[in-house]
Short mmCIF file of C-alpha atoms in Angstrom, two decimals:
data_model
loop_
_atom_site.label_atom_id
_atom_site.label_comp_id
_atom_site.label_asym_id
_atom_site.label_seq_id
_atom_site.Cartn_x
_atom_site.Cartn_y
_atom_site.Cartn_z
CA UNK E 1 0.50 -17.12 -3.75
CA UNK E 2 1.06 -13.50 -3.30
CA UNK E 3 -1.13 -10.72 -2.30
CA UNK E 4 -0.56 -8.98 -5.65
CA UNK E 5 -2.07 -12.79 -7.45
CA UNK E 6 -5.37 -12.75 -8.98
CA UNK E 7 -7.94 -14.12 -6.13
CA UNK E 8 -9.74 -17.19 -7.65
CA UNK E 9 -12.75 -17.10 -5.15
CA UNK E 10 -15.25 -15.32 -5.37
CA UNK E 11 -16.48 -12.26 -2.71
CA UNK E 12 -17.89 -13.76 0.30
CA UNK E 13 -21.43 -13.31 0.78
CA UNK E 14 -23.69 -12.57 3.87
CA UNK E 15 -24.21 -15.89 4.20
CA UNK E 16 -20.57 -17.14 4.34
CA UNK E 17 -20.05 -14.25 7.48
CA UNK E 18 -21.19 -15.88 10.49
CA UNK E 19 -20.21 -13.37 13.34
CA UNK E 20 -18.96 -9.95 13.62
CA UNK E 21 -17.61 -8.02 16.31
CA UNK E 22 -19.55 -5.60 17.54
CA UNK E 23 -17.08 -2.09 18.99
CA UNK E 24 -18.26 -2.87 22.58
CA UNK E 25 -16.33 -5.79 22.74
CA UNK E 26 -12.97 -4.72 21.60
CA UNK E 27 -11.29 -3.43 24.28
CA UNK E 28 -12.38 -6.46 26.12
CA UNK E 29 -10.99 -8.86 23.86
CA UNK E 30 -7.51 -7.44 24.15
CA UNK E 31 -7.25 -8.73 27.46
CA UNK E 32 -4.92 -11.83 27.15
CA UNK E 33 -6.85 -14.95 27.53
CA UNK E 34 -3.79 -16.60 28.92
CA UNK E 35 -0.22 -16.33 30.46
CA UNK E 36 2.14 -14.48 27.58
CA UNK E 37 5.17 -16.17 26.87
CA UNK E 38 8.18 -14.87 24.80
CA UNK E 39 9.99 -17.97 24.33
CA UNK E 40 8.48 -21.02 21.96
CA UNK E 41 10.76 -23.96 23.69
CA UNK E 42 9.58 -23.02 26.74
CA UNK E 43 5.82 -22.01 26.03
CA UNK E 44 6.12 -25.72 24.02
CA UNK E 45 7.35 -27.56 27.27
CA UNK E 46 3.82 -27.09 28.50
CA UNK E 47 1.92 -27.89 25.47
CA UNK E 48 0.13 -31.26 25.47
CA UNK E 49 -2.21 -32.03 22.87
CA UNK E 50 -3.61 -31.05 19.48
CA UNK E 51 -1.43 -27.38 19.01
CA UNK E 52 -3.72 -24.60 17.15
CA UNK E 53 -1.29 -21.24 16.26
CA UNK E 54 -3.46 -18.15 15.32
CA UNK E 55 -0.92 -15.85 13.28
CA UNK E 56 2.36 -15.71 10.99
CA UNK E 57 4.81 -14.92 13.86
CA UNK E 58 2.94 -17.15 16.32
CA UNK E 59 3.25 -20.06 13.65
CA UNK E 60 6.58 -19.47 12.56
CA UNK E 61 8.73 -19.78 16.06
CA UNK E 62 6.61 -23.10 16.69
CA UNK E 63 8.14 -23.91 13.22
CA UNK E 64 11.55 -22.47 13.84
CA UNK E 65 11.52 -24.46 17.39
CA UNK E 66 10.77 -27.53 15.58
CA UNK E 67 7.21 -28.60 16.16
CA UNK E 68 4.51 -27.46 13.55
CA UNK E 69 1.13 -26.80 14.94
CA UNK E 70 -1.36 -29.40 14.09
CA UNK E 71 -3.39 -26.17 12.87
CA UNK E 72 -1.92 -23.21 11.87
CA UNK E 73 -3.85 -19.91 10.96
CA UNK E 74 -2.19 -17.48 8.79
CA UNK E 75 -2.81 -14.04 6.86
CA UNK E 76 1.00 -12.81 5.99
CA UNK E 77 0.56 -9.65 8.35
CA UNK E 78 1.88 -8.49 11.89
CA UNK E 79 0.09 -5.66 13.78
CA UNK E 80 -0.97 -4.76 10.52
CA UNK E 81 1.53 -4.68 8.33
CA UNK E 82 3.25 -7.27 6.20
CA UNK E 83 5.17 -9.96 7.31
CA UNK E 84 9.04 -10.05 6.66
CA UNK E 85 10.11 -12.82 3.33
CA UNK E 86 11.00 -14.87 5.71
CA UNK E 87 8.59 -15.21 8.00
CA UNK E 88 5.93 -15.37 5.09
CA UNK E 89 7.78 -18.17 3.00
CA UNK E 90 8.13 -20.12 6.13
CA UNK E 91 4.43 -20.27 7.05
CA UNK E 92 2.81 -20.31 3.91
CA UNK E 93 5.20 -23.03 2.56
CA UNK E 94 3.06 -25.91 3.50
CA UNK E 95 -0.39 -24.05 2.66
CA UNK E 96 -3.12 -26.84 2.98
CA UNK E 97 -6.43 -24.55 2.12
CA UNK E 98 -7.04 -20.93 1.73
CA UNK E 99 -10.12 -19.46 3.32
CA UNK E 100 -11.78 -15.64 3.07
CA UNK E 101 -12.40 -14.11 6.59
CA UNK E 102 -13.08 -10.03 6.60
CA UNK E 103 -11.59 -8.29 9.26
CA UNK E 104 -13.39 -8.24 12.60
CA UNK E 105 -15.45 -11.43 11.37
CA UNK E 106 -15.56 -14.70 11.88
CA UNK E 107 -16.58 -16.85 8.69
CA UNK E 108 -18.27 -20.04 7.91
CA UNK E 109 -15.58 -20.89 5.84
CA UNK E 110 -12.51 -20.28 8.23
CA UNK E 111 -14.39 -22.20 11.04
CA UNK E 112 -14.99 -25.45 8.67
CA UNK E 113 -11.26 -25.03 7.63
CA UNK E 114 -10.56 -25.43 11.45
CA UNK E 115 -12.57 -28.35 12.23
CA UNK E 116 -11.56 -29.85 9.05
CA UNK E 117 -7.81 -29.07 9.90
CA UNK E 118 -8.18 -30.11 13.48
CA UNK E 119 -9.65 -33.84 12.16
CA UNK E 120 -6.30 -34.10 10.46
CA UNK E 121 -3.45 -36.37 11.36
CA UNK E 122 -0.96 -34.16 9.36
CA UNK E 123 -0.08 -30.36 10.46
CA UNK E 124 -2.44 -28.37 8.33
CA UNK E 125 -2.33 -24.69 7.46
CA UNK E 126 -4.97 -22.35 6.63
CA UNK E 127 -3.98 -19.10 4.63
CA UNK E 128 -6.46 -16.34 5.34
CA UNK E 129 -7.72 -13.71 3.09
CA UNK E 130 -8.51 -11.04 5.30
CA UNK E 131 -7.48 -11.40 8.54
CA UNK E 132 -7.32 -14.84 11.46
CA UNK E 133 -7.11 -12.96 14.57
CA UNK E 134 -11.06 -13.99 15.97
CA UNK E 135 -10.17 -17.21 14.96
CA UNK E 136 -8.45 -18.06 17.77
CA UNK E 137 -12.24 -18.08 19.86
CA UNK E 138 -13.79 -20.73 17.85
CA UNK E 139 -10.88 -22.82 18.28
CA UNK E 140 -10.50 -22.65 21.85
CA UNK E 141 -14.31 -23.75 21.77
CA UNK E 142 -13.02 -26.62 19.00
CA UNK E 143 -10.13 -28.01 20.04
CA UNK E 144 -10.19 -31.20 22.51
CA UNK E 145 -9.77 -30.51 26.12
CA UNK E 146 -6.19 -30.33 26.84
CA UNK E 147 -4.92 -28.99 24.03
CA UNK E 148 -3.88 -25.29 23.12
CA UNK E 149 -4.54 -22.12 21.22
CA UNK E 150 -1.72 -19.74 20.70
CA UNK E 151 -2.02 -16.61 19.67
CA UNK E 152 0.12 -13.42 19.46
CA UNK E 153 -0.02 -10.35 21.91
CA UNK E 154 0.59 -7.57 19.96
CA UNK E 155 4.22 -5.78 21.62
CA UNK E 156 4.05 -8.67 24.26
CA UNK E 157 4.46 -12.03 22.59
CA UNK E 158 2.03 -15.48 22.60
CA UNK E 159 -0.73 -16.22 24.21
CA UNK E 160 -0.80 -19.28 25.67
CA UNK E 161 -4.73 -21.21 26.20
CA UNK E 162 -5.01 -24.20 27.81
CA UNK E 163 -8.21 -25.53 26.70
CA UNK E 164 -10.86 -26.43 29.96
CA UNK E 165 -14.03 -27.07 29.79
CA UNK E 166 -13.90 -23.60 31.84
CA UNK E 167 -12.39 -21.45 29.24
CA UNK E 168 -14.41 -22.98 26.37
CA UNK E 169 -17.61 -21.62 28.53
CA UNK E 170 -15.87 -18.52 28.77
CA UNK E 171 -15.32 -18.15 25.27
CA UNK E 172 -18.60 -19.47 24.14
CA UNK E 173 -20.51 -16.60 26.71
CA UNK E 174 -18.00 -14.33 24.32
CA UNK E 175 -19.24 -15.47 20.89
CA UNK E 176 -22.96 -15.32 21.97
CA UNK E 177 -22.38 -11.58 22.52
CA UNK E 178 -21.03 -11.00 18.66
CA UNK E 179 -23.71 -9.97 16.07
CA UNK E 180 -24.45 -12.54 13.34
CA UNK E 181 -25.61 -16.59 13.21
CA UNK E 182 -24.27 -17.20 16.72
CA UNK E 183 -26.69 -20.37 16.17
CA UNK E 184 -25.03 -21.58 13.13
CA UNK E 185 -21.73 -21.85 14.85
CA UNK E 186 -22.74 -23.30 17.37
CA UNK E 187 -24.28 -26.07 14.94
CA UNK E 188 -21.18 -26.23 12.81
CA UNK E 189 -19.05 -26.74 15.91
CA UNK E 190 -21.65 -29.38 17.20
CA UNK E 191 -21.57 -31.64 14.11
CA UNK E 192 -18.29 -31.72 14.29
CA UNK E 193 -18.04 -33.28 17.41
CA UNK E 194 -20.87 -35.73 16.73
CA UNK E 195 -18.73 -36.89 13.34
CA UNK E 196 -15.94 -37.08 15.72
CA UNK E 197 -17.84 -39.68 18.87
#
């Protein structure tokens, strides 16, 4: 599906948006959360674990390399602007769900399409309406100690997140500072893991 198809959801409501970024915390949030890496074999070599990718480029040199993120997070843009053909047939080929997140949000609907996806034993990808980029904070908070979270460093390359029980507090001081139903995620996120024991 293109950008130019006819959307068959509808508009997300209030209740769908659980968080939004408030201005104070955006030049802290483009701080890398991680050591940047420019090379997928290499950033891969240290990857045990579930693999999350947040974004098209991210996503597609895990594909290229060989070794398809057990959750990928996609929108079909780069710093803004549309991916190349290639890079967008590659990533959306093997489209699993498609979720609505607004820009500078973080929705109900792309955070149960991440646990859900996560829960898999196949690769799953999640097409985003909008954009994926603050997804990449739930899932460090979601994804089983060990694993990673990659996401892309605009100019710089991937950000690589080891998941500790230290960075998921880190991340989860982060999200209580967004405006929103901070609560609510934290209750999706907690029946998750109580499905998963």
């Amino acid at each position: 599906m293109s950008r130019d198809d006819p959307e068959p959801t509808a508009e997300p409501t209030d209740a769908d948006q659980l968080l939004v970024l408030p201005d104070e915390l955006r030049r802290e949030l483009k701080e890398p959360m991680g050591p940047i890496e420019t090379d997928a074999a290499r950033l891969l070599a240290d990857v045990d674990g579930p693999l999350v990718a947040v974004g098209d480029v991210v996503t597609y040199h895990f594909l290229r390399a060989g070794r398809p993120p057990d959750v990928s997070l996609v929108d079909e843009r780069t710093e803004r602007s549309a991916v190349d053909e290639e890079v967008r047939e590659t990533v959306t080929e093997a489209t699993t769900v498609e979720v609505v997140n607004p820009p500078a949000t973080i929705s109900r609907a792309v955070v149960e399409a991440l646990l859900e996806g996560l829960a898999e034993d196949e690769p799953t990808t999640i097409r985003v309406e909008g954009e994926e980029d603050l997804a990449a904070l739930p899932a460090i908070v979601a994804t089983p100690e060990g694993g990673s979270v990659v996401y892309g460093q605009p100019g710089e390359g991937m950000v690589h997140v080891k998941v500790t029980d230290g960075n998921r507090r880190d991340v989860r001081a982060l999200l209580d500072r967004f405006e929103g139903d901070v609560d609510r995620l934290w209750s999706l996120l907690e029946e998750r893991a109580s499905d998963d024991e």
